[in-house]
Tab-separated table of C-alpha atoms and ligand atoms in Angstrom:
chain	number	residue	atom	x	y	z
A	110	MET	CA	-21.299	-33.183	-19.760
A	111	THR	CA	-24.309	-32.690	-22.022
A	112	PRO	CA	-25.023	-29.215	-23.470
A	113	GLN	CA	-27.983	-28.972	-21.075
A	114	GLN	CA	-25.827	-29.770	-18.022
A	115	VAL	CA	-23.255	-27.231	-19.201
A	116	GLN	CA	-25.907	-24.527	-19.646
A	117	GLU	CA	-27.284	-25.237	-16.167
A	118	ARG	CA	-23.838	-24.928	-14.597
A	119	ILE	CA	-23.128	-21.726	-16.548
A	120	GLY	CA	-26.346	-20.324	-15.054
A	121	GLN	CA	-25.418	-21.428	-11.516
A	122	LEU	CA	-21.966	-19.841	-11.793
A	123	SER	CA	-23.125	-16.566	-13.366
A	124	PRO	CA	-22.424	-13.656	-13.659
A	125	TRP	CA	-19.474	-14.124	-16.037
A	126	PHE	CA	-16.768	-11.600	-16.827
A	127	TYR	CA	-15.679	-13.235	-20.111
A	128	GLU	CA	-17.380	-14.729	-23.150
A	129	PHE	CA	-16.206	-18.334	-23.366
A	130	ASP	CA	-17.034	-20.146	-26.583
A	131	LEU	CA	-17.589	-23.792	-25.666
A	132	GLY	CA	-18.508	-24.866	-29.198
A	133	ALA	CA	-21.459	-27.290	-29.297
A	134	LEU	CA	-21.734	-27.064	-25.485
A	135	GLY	CA	-22.766	-23.413	-25.562
A	136	ARG	CA	-21.217	-20.153	-24.412
A	137	THR	CA	-21.070	-17.725	-21.514
A	138	THR	CA	-22.330	-14.165	-21.777
A	139	SER	CA	-20.145	-11.418	-20.343
A	140	GLU	CA	-21.586	-8.852	-17.956
A	141	LEU	CA	-19.168	-6.255	-19.396
A	142	PRO	CA	-20.814	-3.390	-21.273
A	143	PRO	CA	-20.638	-4.078	-25.040
A	144	GLU	CA	-18.318	-1.099	-25.628
A	145	ALA	CA	-15.673	-2.558	-23.258
A	146	LEU	CA	-15.875	-6.146	-24.491
A	147	PRO	CA	-13.445	-5.702	-27.454
A	148	ILE	CA	-10.624	-5.148	-24.943
A	149	HIS	CA	-10.180	-8.924	-24.711
A	150	ALA	CA	-9.802	-9.446	-28.462
A	151	THR	CA	-7.033	-6.817	-28.604
A	152	ARG	CA	-5.209	-8.163	-25.548
A	153	LEU	CA	-5.433	-11.711	-26.853
A	154	GLU	CA	-4.083	-10.623	-30.228
A	155	MET	CA	-1.159	-8.843	-28.553
A	156	VAL	CA	-0.386	-11.744	-26.196
A	157	ARG	CA	-0.494	-14.272	-29.063
A	158	HIS	CA	1.782	-12.031	-31.141
A	159	ALA	CA	4.352	-11.684	-28.329
A	160	VAL	CA	4.278	-15.439	-27.645
A	161	HIS	CA	4.705	-16.241	-31.342
A	162	LEU	CA	7.586	-13.734	-31.760
A	163	HIS	CA	9.503	-15.078	-28.777
A	164	PHE	CA	8.784	-18.822	-28.771
A	165	GLY	CA	7.941	-19.556	-32.421
A	166	ALA	CA	7.858	-23.320	-33.042
A	167	ARG	CA	8.880	-24.020	-29.408
A	168	VAL	CA	5.405	-23.036	-28.215
A	169	ASN	CA	4.226	-26.611	-27.561
A	170	GLN	CA	7.266	-27.252	-25.328
A	171	ILE	CA	6.754	-24.400	-22.885
A	172	ARG	CA	5.037	-23.989	-19.516
A	173	CYS	CA	2.977	-20.890	-18.755
A	174	ILE	CA	1.834	-19.350	-15.477
A	175	ASP	CA	-1.101	-16.929	-15.525
A	176	ALA	CA	-0.910	-14.712	-12.414
A	177	GLY	CA	-4.284	-13.263	-11.376
A	178	CYS	CA	-6.063	-15.500	-13.895
A	179	HIS	CA	-9.662	-14.612	-12.855
A	180	GLU	CA	-12.016	-17.009	-14.760
A	181	GLY	CA	-9.054	-18.295	-16.752
A	182	PHE	CA	-9.785	-16.657	-20.113
A	183	TYR	CA	-6.117	-16.203	-21.074
A	184	SER	CA	-5.038	-19.512	-19.486
A	185	VAL	CA	-7.667	-21.286	-21.591
A	186	ALA	CA	-6.457	-19.491	-24.734
A	187	MET	CA	-2.851	-20.573	-24.047
A	188	ALA	CA	-3.909	-24.172	-23.276
A	189	ARG	CA	-5.925	-24.275	-26.513
A	190	ALA	CA	-2.872	-22.939	-28.379
A	191	GLY	CA	-1.131	-26.188	-27.382
A	192	LEU	CA	1.326	-25.071	-24.690
A	193	ARG	CA	2.759	-28.036	-22.796
A	194	GLU	CA	1.373	-26.906	-19.439
A	195	VAL	CA	-0.631	-23.885	-18.317
A	196	HIS	CA	-1.260	-23.001	-14.680
A	197	GLY	CA	-3.399	-20.108	-13.449
A	198	PHE	CA	-3.673	-18.758	-9.932
A	199	ASP	CA	-5.830	-16.111	-8.300
A	200	VAL	CA	-6.776	-14.820	-4.859
A	201	ARG	CA	-10.501	-15.452	-5.498
A	202	GLU	CA	-11.909	-18.981	-5.150
A	203	ALA	CA	-15.211	-18.074	-6.827
A	204	SER	CA	-13.359	-17.085	-10.019
A	205	LEU	CA	-11.221	-20.239	-9.879
A	206	GLU	CA	-14.369	-22.380	-9.661
A	207	LYS	CA	-15.504	-20.899	-12.981
A	208	ALA	CA	-12.051	-21.387	-14.498
A	209	ARG	CA	-11.998	-25.065	-13.464
A	210	PHE	CA	-15.466	-25.624	-14.895
A	211	ILE	CA	-14.449	-24.177	-18.291
A	212	ALA	CA	-11.243	-26.267	-18.334
A	213	SER	CA	-13.217	-29.423	-17.606
A	214	ALA	CA	-15.992	-28.624	-20.136
A	215	LEU	CA	-13.295	-28.159	-22.796
A	216	GLN	CA	-11.367	-31.216	-21.526
A	217	LEU	CA	-8.125	-29.254	-21.399
A	218	ARG	CA	-5.749	-31.646	-19.686
A	219	ASN	CA	-2.754	-29.295	-19.921
A	220	LEU	CA	-4.512	-26.708	-17.711
A	221	SER	CA	-4.711	-26.377	-13.908
A	222	PHE	CA	-5.721	-23.696	-11.426
A	223	ALA	CA	-4.876	-22.976	-7.789
A	224	HIS	CA	-5.432	-20.379	-5.134
A	225	GLY	CA	-2.444	-18.023	-4.882
A	226	ASN	CA	-1.373	-14.493	-4.095
A	227	CYS	CA	1.399	-12.682	-6.007
A	228	GLU	CA	2.633	-11.425	-2.649
A	229	ASP	CA	3.754	-14.931	-1.676
A	230	LEU	CA	4.805	-17.321	-4.419
A	231	THR	CA	7.099	-19.480	-2.291
A	232	SER	CA	5.126	-22.599	-3.271
A	233	TYR	CA	6.312	-22.131	-6.876
A	234	GLN	CA	9.889	-23.223	-7.443
A	235	GLU	CA	10.527	-24.313	-11.047
A	236	PRO	CA	10.404	-21.255	-13.403
A	237	TYR	CA	7.781	-21.090	-16.176
A	238	GLU	CA	9.127	-20.030	-19.575
A	239	LEU	CA	6.100	-17.735	-20.016
A	240	CYS	CA	4.426	-15.640	-17.346
A	241	LEU	CA	1.193	-13.727	-18.020
A	242	PHE	CA	0.502	-10.787	-15.741
A	243	LEU	CA	-2.508	-9.177	-17.353
A	244	GLY	CA	-4.658	-6.505	-15.766
A	245	VAL	CA	-3.336	-7.131	-12.249
A	246	LEU	CA	-0.398	-4.780	-11.587
A	247	TYR	CA	-2.551	-1.642	-11.176
A	248	HIS	CA	-4.705	-3.402	-8.534
A	249	LEU	CA	-1.785	-4.108	-6.201
A	250	GLU	CA	-0.795	-2.513	-2.919
A	251	ASN	CA	2.766	-3.888	-3.098
A	252	PRO	CA	3.706	-3.899	-6.787
A	253	MET	CA	7.490	-4.261	-6.307
A	254	LEU	CA	7.101	-7.291	-4.038
A	255	CYS	CA	4.810	-8.971	-6.585
A	256	LEU	CA	7.045	-8.131	-9.568
A	257	ARG	CA	10.094	-9.554	-7.750
A	258	ASN	CA	8.154	-12.740	-6.991
A	259	LEU	CA	7.051	-13.053	-10.611
A	260	ALA	CA	10.545	-12.360	-11.948
A	261	ARG	CA	11.818	-15.255	-9.828
A	262	ILE	CA	9.401	-17.722	-11.410
A	263	THR	CA	9.696	-16.384	-14.975
A	264	GLY	CA	12.078	-18.409	-17.132
A	265	GLU	CA	12.099	-16.312	-20.324
A	266	ILE	CA	9.396	-13.645	-20.709
A	267	CYS	CA	6.675	-12.031	-18.636
A	268	ILE	CA	3.895	-10.267	-20.539
A	269	VAL	CA	2.600	-7.435	-18.367
A	270	GLU	CA	-0.603	-5.677	-19.369
A	271	THR	CA	-1.521	-2.679	-17.276
A	272	GLN	CA	-3.391	0.549	-17.042
A	273	VAL	CA	-0.814	3.381	-16.889
A	274	ALA	CA	-0.915	6.735	-15.113
A	275	ASP	CA	0.168	9.893	-16.932
A	276	GLU	CA	3.924	10.443	-16.751
A	277	VAL	CA	5.181	13.066	-14.285
A	278	GLU	CA	8.688	14.453	-14.749
A	279	GLY	CA	10.440	16.145	-11.857
A	280	SER	CA	12.682	15.755	-8.865
A	281	VAL	CA	12.475	15.708	-5.083
A	282	GLU	CA	14.772	17.356	-2.554
A	283	TRP	CA	16.907	14.677	-0.903
A	284	GLY	CA	18.440	15.769	2.412
A	285	SER	CA	19.246	19.386	1.537
A	286	ARG	CA	17.947	22.083	-0.806
A	287	LEU	CA	21.201	21.545	-2.717
A	288	TRP	CA	20.594	17.858	-3.390
A	289	THR	CA	17.820	16.445	-5.538
A	290	ARG	CA	16.835	13.087	-7.016
A	291	PRO	CA	14.963	12.790	-10.337
A	292	TYR	CA	11.685	10.824	-10.466
A	293	GLN	CA	11.916	7.448	-12.160
A	294	GLY	CA	8.274	7.628	-13.154
A	295	VAL	CA	5.408	7.750	-10.659
A	296	LEU	CA	2.951	5.448	-8.917
A	297	ALA	CA	-0.568	6.882	-8.697
A	298	LEU	CA	-2.409	5.823	-5.525
A	299	ILE	CA	-5.938	4.712	-6.291
A	300	ASP	CA	-8.754	4.016	-3.830
A	301	GLU	CA	-10.638	0.873	-4.883
A	302	SER	CA	-12.683	0.686	-1.659
A	303	ASP	CA	-16.082	0.818	-3.402
A	304	GLU	CA	-15.324	-2.084	-5.736
A	305	PHE	CA	-13.387	-4.025	-3.094
A	306	TYR	CA	-16.056	-3.879	-0.363
A	307	ASN	CA	-18.778	-4.578	-2.945
A	308	GLU	CA	-16.842	-7.771	-3.724
A	309	ARG	CA	-16.035	-6.970	-7.339
A	310	PRO	CA	-13.854	-9.927	-8.394
A	311	GLU	CA	-11.540	-7.800	-10.537
A	312	THR	CA	-10.021	-5.826	-7.655
A	313	GLY	CA	-6.806	-6.473	-5.746
A	314	ALA	CA	-6.402	-8.342	-2.467
A	315	THR	CA	-6.777	-5.003	-0.610
A	316	PRO	CA	-8.600	-1.754	-1.510
A	317	ILE	CA	-5.349	0.177	-2.073
A	318	ALA	CA	-4.141	0.153	-5.662
A	319	THR	CA	-1.029	1.645	-7.260
A	320	CYS	CA	-0.961	2.456	-10.950
A	321	PRO	CA	2.471	3.014	-12.581
A	322	SER	CA	3.375	5.530	-15.252
A	323	PRO	CA	5.179	3.996	-18.285
A	324	GLN	CA	8.615	5.023	-16.977
A	325	ALA	CA	7.813	3.590	-13.537
A	326	LEU	CA	6.756	0.330	-15.188
A	327	HIS	CA	10.128	-0.016	-16.949
A	328	PHE	CA	12.018	0.992	-13.799
A	329	MET	CA	10.185	-1.454	-11.527
A	330	LEU	CA	10.475	-4.364	-13.957
A	331	LYS	CA	14.210	-3.760	-14.325
A	332	HIS	CA	14.723	-3.677	-10.559
A	333	ALA	CA	12.526	-6.758	-10.135
A	334	GLY	CA	15.054	-8.736	-12.173
A	335	PHE	CA	14.197	-8.337	-15.857
A	336	ARG	CA	17.096	-7.409	-18.132
A	337	ARG	CA	15.059	-5.734	-20.907
A	338	THR	CA	11.525	-4.360	-21.241
A	339	GLU	CA	9.636	-3.389	-24.356
A	340	ILE	CA	6.195	-1.796	-24.693
A	341	MET	CA	4.391	-3.306	-27.699
A	342	GLU	CA	2.771	-1.314	-30.488
A	343	PRO	CA	-1.016	-1.736	-30.413
A	344	PRO	CA	-2.381	-3.436	-33.562
A	345	ALA	CA	-4.630	-1.720	-36.132
A	346	GLY	CA	-8.180	-1.477	-34.764
A	347	ALA	CA	-7.028	-1.933	-31.157
A	348	TYR	CA	-9.410	-1.341	-28.249
A	349	GLU	CA	-9.517	2.396	-27.614
A	350	GLN	CA	-7.562	2.394	-24.320
A	351	LEU	CA	-4.706	0.390	-25.785
A	352	ALA	CA	-4.764	2.503	-28.954
A	353	ARG	CA	-4.482	5.677	-26.822
A	354	ARG	CA	-1.734	4.029	-24.696
A	355	LYS	CA	-3.632	4.496	-21.452
A	356	ARG	CA	-3.111	0.750	-21.097
A	357	VAL	CA	0.028	-0.938	-22.354
A	358	VAL	CA	1.344	-4.426	-23.016
A	359	CYS	CA	4.979	-4.673	-21.966
A	360	VAL	CA	7.205	-7.688	-22.632
A	361	ALA	CA	9.807	-8.165	-19.893
A	362	TYR	CA	12.767	-10.425	-20.723
A	363	LYS	CA	14.792	-12.413	-18.146
B	486	SAM	C1	-8.779	-7.066	-13.598
B	486	SAM	S1	-8.660	-8.776	-13.219
B	486	SAM	C2	-7.637	-9.357	-14.560
B	486	SAM	C3	-7.889	-10.811	-14.848
B	486	SAM	C4	-7.136	-11.401	-16.035
B	486	SAM	N1	-5.727	-11.563	-15.755
B	486	SAM	C5	-7.323	-10.562	-17.267
B	486	SAM	O1	-6.356	-9.964	-17.714
B	486	SAM	O2	-8.420	-10.506	-17.821
B	486	SAM	C6	-7.523	-8.852	-11.847
B	486	SAM	C7	-7.414	-10.248	-11.274
B	486	SAM	O3	-6.283	-10.326	-10.413
B	486	SAM	C8	-6.648	-10.987	-9.224
B	486	SAM	N2	-5.748	-10.500	-8.179
B	486	SAM	C9	-5.730	-9.281	-7.602
B	486	SAM	N3	-4.729	-9.182	-6.709
B	486	SAM	C10	-4.081	-10.370	-6.733
B	486	SAM	C11	-2.964	-10.895	-6.034
B	486	SAM	N4	-2.328	-10.167	-5.130
B	486	SAM	N5	-2.576	-12.155	-6.324
B	486	SAM	C12	-3.238	-12.913	-7.228
B	486	SAM	N6	-4.316	-12.461	-7.920
B	486	SAM	C13	-4.729	-11.217	-7.666
B	486	SAM	C14	-8.109	-10.625	-9.012
B	486	SAM	O4	-8.752	-11.533	-8.150
B	486	SAM	C15	-8.632	-10.659	-10.449
B	486	SAM	O5	-9.024	-11.946	-10.826
């Protein structure tokens, strides 16, 4: 494709959520407000750090699955980092069309995309050493089902980035006033109807979203099949939400 053809296609596919740098071919401009845009630099830095710490020199031998990949920003970054194979899936075809265009403009032959829903991953059999689950968990109606599905197809680590609800400590009566059960964190129920029915491509597959508290995140990941979970320290100069730990990056180990 010539730079002019690429620019035309970028225009046809707009608006864009991410800023893709296509070198001499041009770039996409994100519709995100400028104050929110740095979130991607921080997340990318944290994902790269976690991948480097765990895989080190093995990085070019591993396969990665990017669940809820949107326009493929993180899939593209992993493919450019030289991973053996990167595969992204998402519930939204319009986002996948953009992802495929970027992969073809950059001639990334180790990168593929497909339609898929975290609620049913039966078409995926062979585990991927690395699973990316970024910015999706807090949009889901059935988070445990999706985490179990992802744990099944994760070979070594799953990097989960999520908004987190404030922690709530407490207990609930359980069959009698004499018996109680402590909370293992909480799931906040969020109504995403406005965004969902206005066809915002960042929402879940339904308008009902559940956002976990940090303790709930650890608890759910453990019960989904991960043996250890670790919330990463945000780097110096991190995007404000990650710095304030209202969003976290958690590495879950099989
Ligand atoms: C906020 S965006 C995050 C995109 C990207 N992972 C990132 O971190 O920038 C959420 C994405 O998850 C997708 N998604 C929501 N529910 C999903 C589901 N059940 N299965 C697969 N993808 C889903 C949405 O279509 C959207 O592309």
